[in-house]
Amino acid sequence: MLNVKYLDLILFLVCTLEIAAIHSHDALSKNKSILIRKHLKRLKKVDGGVRLVGGRDEYEGNVEILYQGKWGAVCDDEWDLKESLVVCKQLGYFSGAVKPTSNSYFGISKRKFWMDDVFCDGTEEELADCRFDGWGKNDCKDSEAAGVICLDPAQTSSIPNEAKADTKRLSIGATRKIRLRGGRVATEGRVEVQTKGGRWDVICAEGWSLREALVVCKTLSLGYAADAIQTKFFGGKLSKTSLAGVRCFSNETSFATCTYQASLTGKCSEEEVAAVSCTQSLSDLVIDHEELTRSAYLQDQTMFFLQCAMEENCAASSAYQIQKENEAWHLETRRLLRFTARILNAGTADFRPLIPKHLWEWHMCHMHYHSMEVFATFDIFDAKGARVAEGHKASFCLEDNQCLPGVEPKYACANYGDQGITVNCSDIYKHTVDCQWVDISDLDPGNYKIKIAVNPEYKIAEMDYRNNAALCDFIYTPAFGTVTNCALELP
């Protein structure tokens, strides 16, 4: 039941607006419903309530959710449009003009992460109705908070002009120079950009990631990005001209070709500045797209044999709905597109999990440790580019299954062994392994695109991300499925 003081607040707002409506009924009737809805949604103080923090207005920010009376953050693992739509809908924005954000875009999280690996199908009424790993279970850093920008056309008249320009990105001038300062060695420090007047300025750290850091290190001929840091450790103070919303794809040859958001310049909500640590040696994962095309096939499997996989969110959302509503759900059949994923480390350093060994999670059903929350994603798109089916695979283990001649394997999962991929060795997930598939039970026959990506969230530093994903044609008929015509690209 709502607290009395909250009811009083609502009644006061209603009465105030009704009195004012005598003078401008048509103009305020719309604003009345907006204002009441805005305050009503703020009054939800029960578990599952969500709010946005760190934004310039209430329609944007990092997502926080209430659980056991305490607010907590949401991790950006698997965070995309569907999850953002659910959050915005729960907050009362129904326009569909939603933009998901990641990498603590609206500032570093200062609260515990309540949710990780959130999966929504878009029909849920609240974020808590979506699937996730469990309350408080996560492997996230404070720079991995998920956020949203909800744009409601009914409220555009109240949105400042500068906020309306947020989605417009302007190129960083090619004449600007960059440098590192404040580091303990020459390969680390805060990133500074030279202004048009010749003064050096720092960059707002909100949304700063390995993709931007990689381009900085390449531009300065310092190798590759070992880490992208949001910190005050290296000094530097944000000013009214500090760039914000800097974005790179990681394949740029110069930092000058990246972009920033002009409307956010000088408006950083936090005090941390962007910094990097560069290195000359890194891993470089390459997906074997030829093995992918050779091994792909369809399989019809009853849900009885998918129970372990479903515990890891490896089935489509409709499978979990069947599990809730049908007592004989285990007899229902799912159609799976299976394939083998062979991942080669072609870099100059071993590929290692992000989290330390003592934090790996034991999965009783499959009898293995998880060393990464999201190692690979499998997405199928229709002709319009909309994602119509998806899969993901936590790293059951990272190990050297196959090495080039003369290379000694170092990593094996047996007996709680170290996990990783040695240089010039491959980690192979065969088509027979659980979750090495996409659940296409809800797809109609037709022509699609399938994208297989490893290290898809850029959580672990690599030399080059342009070979981490394979985009292929997927031809699906009632009798067979074929994957062909693959090309390597960014995740």
mmCIF file of N, CA and C in Angstrom, residues 101 146 176 228 275 280 292 309 335 347 349 371 389 407 419 429 439 477 486:
data_model
loop_
_atom_site.group_PDB
_atom_site.id
_atom_site.type_symbol
_atom_site.label_atom_id
_atom_site.label_comp_id
_atom_site.label_asym_id
_atom_site.label_seq_id
_atom_site.Cartn_x
_atom_site.Cartn_y
_atom_site.Cartn_z
ATOM 1 N N THR A 101 22.653 1.782 -23.527
ATOM 2 C CA THR A 101 24.033 2.214 -23.320
ATOM 3 C C THR A 101 24.762 1.183 -22.470
ATOM 4 N N ALA A 146 24.832 -0.955 -17.124
ATOM 5 C CA ALA A 146 23.930 -0.804 -18.265
ATOM 6 C C ALA A 146 23.051 0.426 -18.062
ATOM 7 N N ARG A 176 43.595 18.005 -34.550
ATOM 8 C CA ARG A 176 43.831 17.865 -33.120
ATOM 9 C C ARG A 176 44.847 16.772 -32.839
ATOM 10 N N ALA A 228 41.453 0.021 -20.570
ATOM 11 C CA ALA A 228 40.787 1.321 -20.703
ATOM 12 C C ALA A 228 40.309 1.702 -19.314
ATOM 13 N N ALA A 275 41.559 7.274 -19.445
ATOM 14 C CA ALA A 275 42.985 6.939 -19.409
ATOM 15 C C ALA A 275 43.199 5.593 -20.082
ATOM 16 N N GLN A 280 52.777 -3.868 -26.028
ATOM 17 C CA GLN A 280 53.210 -4.342 -27.344
ATOM 18 C C GLN A 280 52.794 -5.777 -27.611
ATOM 19 N N LEU A 292 32.898 -23.436 -39.397
ATOM 20 C CA LEU A 292 31.508 -23.110 -39.108
ATOM 21 C C LEU A 292 30.591 -23.573 -40.228
ATOM 22 N N ALA A 309 21.063 -26.994 -20.354
ATOM 23 C CA ALA A 309 21.301 -25.837 -21.221
ATOM 24 C C ALA A 309 20.334 -24.707 -20.891
ATOM 25 N N ARG A 335 13.810 -26.889 -32.228
ATOM 26 C CA ARG A 335 14.683 -27.040 -33.400
ATOM 27 C C ARG A 335 15.938 -26.195 -33.187
ATOM 28 N N GLY A 347 47.510 -14.115 -31.703
ATOM 29 C CA GLY A 347 48.226 -12.963 -31.171
ATOM 30 C C GLY A 347 49.624 -13.291 -30.706
ATOM 31 N N ALA A 349 50.306 -12.968 -27.206
ATOM 32 C CA ALA A 349 50.186 -13.254 -25.775
ATOM 33 C C ALA A 349 48.987 -14.170 -25.567
ATOM 34 N N SER A 371 34.461 -19.415 -16.435
ATOM 35 C CA SER A 371 35.497 -18.406 -16.228
ATOM 36 C C SER A 371 35.148 -17.090 -16.919
ATOM 37 N N ALA A 389 16.502 -14.365 -33.713
ATOM 38 C CA ALA A 389 16.869 -15.516 -32.882
ATOM 39 C C ALA A 389 18.258 -15.257 -32.333
ATOM 40 N N VAL A 407 54.106 -26.189 -30.851
ATOM 41 C CA VAL A 407 53.562 -25.381 -29.762
ATOM 42 C C VAL A 407 53.043 -26.315 -28.668
ATOM 43 N N GLN A 419 42.736 -21.881 -17.080
ATOM 44 C CA GLN A 419 42.006 -21.724 -18.327
ATOM 45 C C GLN A 419 42.616 -20.603 -19.155
ATOM 46 N N TYR A 429 34.883 -25.703 -29.627
ATOM 47 C CA TYR A 429 33.603 -26.133 -29.090
ATOM 48 C C TYR A 429 32.870 -26.880 -30.184
ATOM 49 N N ASP A 439 18.614 -21.633 -30.988
ATOM 50 C CA ASP A 439 17.261 -22.180 -30.961
ATOM 51 C C ASP A 439 16.423 -21.419 -31.991
ATOM 52 N N THR A 477 15.209 -24.017 -44.774
ATOM 53 C CA THR A 477 14.034 -24.620 -45.390
ATOM 54 C C THR A 477 13.415 -25.584 -44.382
ATOM 55 N N CYS A 486 30.571 -16.722 -45.654
ATOM 56 C CA CYS A 486 30.953 -16.020 -44.437
ATOM 57 C C CYS A 486 32.040 -14.955 -44.686
#
